[in-house]
Amino acid sequence: RQTGQTQTSLESGLGVEVPVGFGGRILPTKMTTRKKDVEAINRHSLNELLLELEASQCQSTSIPVTCPTNSQYISKSNSTTTAGAVGVKVKVKVLQQTYTAVDSGEKNYLPALEANCPAKSVLTLCVGAQVILLKNIDVELGLVNGARGVCISFTRETKCPIVKFGNNIEKIFSKERFLMNVGSRVVAQRLQIPLDLCWCISVHKSQGISVENAELDLKNIFEYGQAYGKCIILTCIVVIVFIIHVY
């Protein structure tokens, strides 16, 4: 249940206030069978959240200003910026950050690195974004591949994302190395934030990870046994959504 209340992000971050339903908890993970649906849902959810954050930023201002509609404007403005009338200035907080990967290695293997690396070449995050961890960082703390969290802020100086996980661990993430090996030889590598958007993931990608809350959309199954995920561990409520076609 969402309310009009807000909560304050980490004091060490940017101090951005975000709606409870977006920034305060991990939402149930949607699972679907098609990669293109996953990408569309995550992209749409991110854009919707950015619109809410922009509106919230404008409403919290005590003087009349023109509400910015370009999310890039907010992401790049971390200082006093003219907004609206001449001479009217407001502090605009960084709500969004984009991270570009740095690839290196043997030229022939770079296309394969792009195709197979779990970390995206370009990653856009914002306060309240639902995320998933892409590699093991600290097994004892539960920061492992597949761990779900929510981006609650960014550091002031380095603009690194701060993520809160389901076990209440909060972690600042910088770029990590993703290696591509041929035998024992490293042929290519990517340096990127080890996170991805995760309002939705594919059934295939969910295998082998633990999901506390999941919403399964099985209406587009196209193979026998596709919905059978023998490695999926559901430790809480599961909502199954599907359509049965009768011919």
PDB file of C-alpha atoms in Angstrom, residues 73-193:
ATOM      1  CA  TYR A  73      19.069  17.874 -16.777  1.00  0.00           C
ATOM      2  CA  ILE A  74      18.578  16.592 -13.257  1.00  0.00           C
ATOM      3  CA  SER A  75      21.257  13.937 -13.518  1.00  0.00           C
ATOM      4  CA  LYS A  76      23.938  16.428 -14.494  1.00  0.00           C
ATOM      5  CA  SER A  77      22.903  19.251 -12.153  1.00  0.00           C
ATOM      6  CA  ASN A  78      24.566  18.972  -8.780  1.00  0.00           C
ATOM      7  CA  SER A  79      25.013  22.693  -8.229  1.00  0.00           C
ATOM      8  CA  THR A  80      22.913  25.852  -8.141  1.00  0.00           C
ATOM      9  CA  THR A  81      21.081  26.115 -11.450  1.00  0.00           C
ATOM     10  CA  THR A  82      18.860  28.797 -12.942  1.00  0.00           C
ATOM     11  CA  ALA A  83      15.310  27.498 -13.240  1.00  0.00           C
ATOM     12  CA  GLY A  84      12.304  29.438 -14.517  1.00  0.00           C
ATOM     13  CA  ALA A  85      12.388  33.173 -13.963  1.00  0.00           C
ATOM     14  CA  VAL A  86      15.575  35.183 -14.367  1.00  0.00           C
ATOM     15  CA  GLY A  87      17.468  35.449 -11.095  1.00  0.00           C
ATOM     16  CA  VAL A  88      15.610  32.531  -9.466  1.00  0.00           C
ATOM     17  CA  LYS A  89      18.030  29.758  -8.494  1.00  0.00           C
ATOM     18  CA  VAL A  90      17.439  26.431  -6.752  1.00  0.00           C
ATOM     19  CA  LYS A  91      19.560  23.475  -5.701  1.00  0.00           C
ATOM     20  CA  VAL A  92      18.757  20.504  -7.957  1.00  0.00           C
ATOM     21  CA  LYS A  93      19.830  17.132  -6.540  1.00  0.00           C
ATOM     22  CA  VAL A  94      21.229  14.276  -8.608  1.00  0.00           C
ATOM     23  CA  LEU A  95      18.432  11.727  -8.879  1.00  0.00           C
ATOM     24  CA  GLN A  96      19.760   9.763 -11.844  1.00  0.00           C
ATOM     25  CA  GLN A  97      23.192   8.520 -12.829  1.00  0.00           C
ATOM     26  CA  THR A  98      24.430   6.769 -15.966  1.00  0.00           C
ATOM     27  CA  TYR A  99      27.495   4.528 -15.927  1.00  0.00           C
ATOM     28  CA  THR A 100      29.392   3.585 -19.095  1.00  0.00           C
ATOM     29  CA  ALA A 101      31.425   0.393 -19.092  1.00  0.00           C
ATOM     30  CA  VAL A 102      35.107   0.311 -20.033  1.00  0.00           C
ATOM     31  CA  ASP A 103      35.975  -2.698 -22.203  1.00  0.00           C
ATOM     32  CA  SER A 104      39.468  -3.933 -22.959  1.00  0.00           C
ATOM     33  CA  GLY A 105      41.147  -7.010 -24.355  1.00  0.00           C
ATOM     34  CA  GLU A 106      41.735  -8.747 -27.656  1.00  0.00           C
ATOM     35  CA  LYS A 107      39.713  -7.132 -30.424  1.00  0.00           C
ATOM     36  CA  ASN A 108      38.324 -10.406 -31.785  1.00  0.00           C
ATOM     37  CA  TYR A 109      36.713 -11.221 -28.435  1.00  0.00           C
ATOM     38  CA  LEU A 110      35.081  -7.843 -27.701  1.00  0.00           C
ATOM     39  CA  PRO A 111      31.845  -8.671 -29.621  1.00  0.00           C
ATOM     40  CA  ALA A 112      31.488 -11.860 -27.562  1.00  0.00           C
ATOM     41  CA  LEU A 113      32.112  -9.866 -24.389  1.00  0.00           C
ATOM     42  CA  GLU A 114      29.332  -7.465 -25.358  1.00  0.00           C
ATOM     43  CA  ALA A 115      26.944 -10.328 -26.103  1.00  0.00           C
ATOM     44  CA  ASN A 116      27.632 -12.449 -23.023  1.00  0.00           C
ATOM     45  CA  CYS A 117      28.706 -10.140 -20.202  1.00  0.00           C
ATOM     46  CA  PRO A 118      25.955  -9.844 -17.557  1.00  0.00           C
ATOM     47  CA  ALA A 119      26.885  -6.204 -16.950  1.00  0.00           C
ATOM     48  CA  LYS A 120      25.444  -3.751 -19.471  1.00  0.00           C
ATOM     49  CA  SER A 121      27.640  -1.460 -21.543  1.00  0.00           C
ATOM     50  CA  VAL A 122      25.487   1.451 -20.360  1.00  0.00           C
ATOM     51  CA  LEU A 123      23.608   1.333 -17.050  1.00  0.00           C
ATOM     52  CA  THR A 124      21.171   4.000 -15.880  1.00  0.00           C
ATOM     53  CA  LEU A 125      20.053   4.039 -12.241  1.00  0.00           C
ATOM     54  CA  CYS A 126      17.960   6.404 -10.179  1.00  0.00           C
ATOM     55  CA  VAL A 127      16.852   6.719  -6.580  1.00  0.00           C
ATOM     56  CA  GLY A 128      14.265   4.000  -5.938  1.00  0.00           C
ATOM     57  CA  ALA A 129      15.328   1.763  -8.837  1.00  0.00           C
ATOM     58  CA  GLN A 130      14.848  -1.960  -8.265  1.00  0.00           C
ATOM     59  CA  VAL A 131      18.177  -3.709  -8.885  1.00  0.00           C
ATOM     60  CA  ILE A 132      19.858  -7.111  -8.896  1.00  0.00           C
ATOM     61  CA  LEU A 133      23.483  -7.900  -8.033  1.00  0.00           C
ATOM     62  CA  LEU A 134      25.383  -9.510 -10.922  1.00  0.00           C
ATOM     63  CA  LYS A 135      28.323 -11.138  -9.124  1.00  0.00           C
ATOM     64  CA  ASN A 136      29.424 -12.368  -5.714  1.00  0.00           C
ATOM     65  CA  ILE A 137      30.780  -9.498  -3.616  1.00  0.00           C
ATOM     66  CA  ASP A 138      30.564 -10.776  -0.009  1.00  0.00           C
ATOM     67  CA  VAL A 139      29.030 -14.213   0.517  1.00  0.00           C
ATOM     68  CA  GLU A 140      28.929 -13.900   4.321  1.00  0.00           C
ATOM     69  CA  LEU A 141      26.853 -10.729   4.063  1.00  0.00           C
ATOM     70  CA  GLY A 142      24.567 -12.244   1.435  1.00  0.00           C
ATOM     71  CA  LEU A 143      25.871  -9.971  -1.322  1.00  0.00           C
ATOM     72  CA  VAL A 144      25.867 -12.663  -3.983  1.00  0.00           C
ATOM     73  CA  ASN A 145      24.904 -13.034  -7.610  1.00  0.00           C
ATOM     74  CA  GLY A 146      21.117 -12.627  -7.801  1.00  0.00           C
ATOM     75  CA  ALA A 147      20.658 -10.655  -4.559  1.00  0.00           C
ATOM     76  CA  ARG A 148      17.804  -8.141  -4.877  1.00  0.00           C
ATOM     77  CA  GLY A 149      17.962  -4.583  -3.637  1.00  0.00           C
ATOM     78  CA  VAL A 150      16.821  -1.015  -4.190  1.00  0.00           C
ATOM     79  CA  CYS A 151      18.957   2.028  -5.006  1.00  0.00           C
ATOM     80  CA  ILE A 152      18.451   4.491  -2.147  1.00  0.00           C
ATOM     81  CA  SER A 153      20.960   7.213  -3.009  1.00  0.00           C
ATOM     82  CA  PHE A 154      24.280   8.153  -4.620  1.00  0.00           C
ATOM     83  CA  THR A 155      27.517   9.219  -2.979  1.00  0.00           C
ATOM     84  CA  ARG A 156      28.236  12.933  -3.163  1.00  0.00           C
ATOM     85  CA  GLU A 157      31.734  12.885  -4.605  1.00  0.00           C
ATOM     86  CA  THR A 158      31.976   9.763  -6.776  1.00  0.00           C
ATOM     87  CA  LYS A 159      28.245   9.428  -7.637  1.00  0.00           C
ATOM     88  CA  CYS A 160      28.417   5.710  -6.831  1.00  0.00           C
ATOM     89  CA  PRO A 161      25.056   4.018  -6.159  1.00  0.00           C
ATOM     90  CA  ILE A 162      24.078   3.074  -2.606  1.00  0.00           C
ATOM     91  CA  VAL A 163      21.913  -0.055  -2.530  1.00  0.00           C
ATOM     92  CA  LYS A 164      19.849  -1.500   0.306  1.00  0.00           C
ATOM     93  CA  PHE A 165      19.261  -5.259   0.110  1.00  0.00           C
ATOM     94  CA  GLY A 166      16.511  -7.470   1.506  1.00  0.00           C
ATOM     95  CA  ASN A 167      18.663  -8.375   4.519  1.00  0.00           C
ATOM     96  CA  ASN A 168      18.958  -4.634   5.348  1.00  0.00           C
ATOM     97  CA  ILE A 169      22.621  -4.511   4.300  1.00  0.00           C
ATOM     98  CA  GLU A 170      23.512  -1.187   2.656  1.00  0.00           C
ATOM     99  CA  LYS A 171      26.414  -1.144   0.213  1.00  0.00           C
ATOM    100  CA  ILE A 172      28.159   1.469  -1.927  1.00  0.00           C
ATOM    101  CA  PHE A 173      29.053   0.023  -5.335  1.00  0.00           C
ATOM    102  CA  SER A 174      31.916   1.034  -7.581  1.00  0.00           C
ATOM    103  CA  LYS A 175      32.862  -0.573 -10.878  1.00  0.00           C
ATOM    104  CA  GLU A 176      33.954  -4.235 -10.830  1.00  0.00           C
ATOM    105  CA  ARG A 177      35.768  -6.382 -13.385  1.00  0.00           C
ATOM    106  CA  PHE A 178      33.882  -8.957 -15.459  1.00  0.00           C
ATOM    107  CA  LEU A 179      36.363 -11.304 -17.118  1.00  0.00           C
ATOM    108  CA  MET A 180      36.074 -13.384 -20.283  1.00  0.00           C
ATOM    109  CA  ASN A 181      38.384 -16.396 -20.274  1.00  0.00           C
ATOM    110  CA  VAL A 182      39.546 -18.817 -22.928  1.00  0.00           C
ATOM    111  CA  GLY A 183      41.022 -21.663 -20.961  1.00  0.00           C
ATOM    112  CA  SER A 184      43.178 -20.064 -18.303  1.00  0.00           C
ATOM    113  CA  ARG A 185      43.759 -16.914 -20.355  1.00  0.00           C
ATOM    114  CA  VAL A 186      41.837 -13.647 -19.886  1.00  0.00           C
ATOM    115  CA  VAL A 187      41.020 -12.453 -23.407  1.00  0.00           C
ATOM    116  CA  ALA A 188      38.677  -9.558 -22.595  1.00  0.00           C
ATOM    117  CA  GLN A 189      37.201  -7.738 -19.625  1.00  0.00           C
ATOM    118  CA  ARG A 190      34.551  -5.169 -18.757  1.00  0.00           C
ATOM    119  CA  LEU A 191      34.700  -2.646 -15.936  1.00  0.00           C
ATOM    120  CA  GLN A 192      31.184  -1.737 -14.832  1.00  0.00           C
ATOM    121  CA  ILE A 193      28.880  -1.294 -11.826  1.00  0.00           C
TER     122      ILE A 193
END
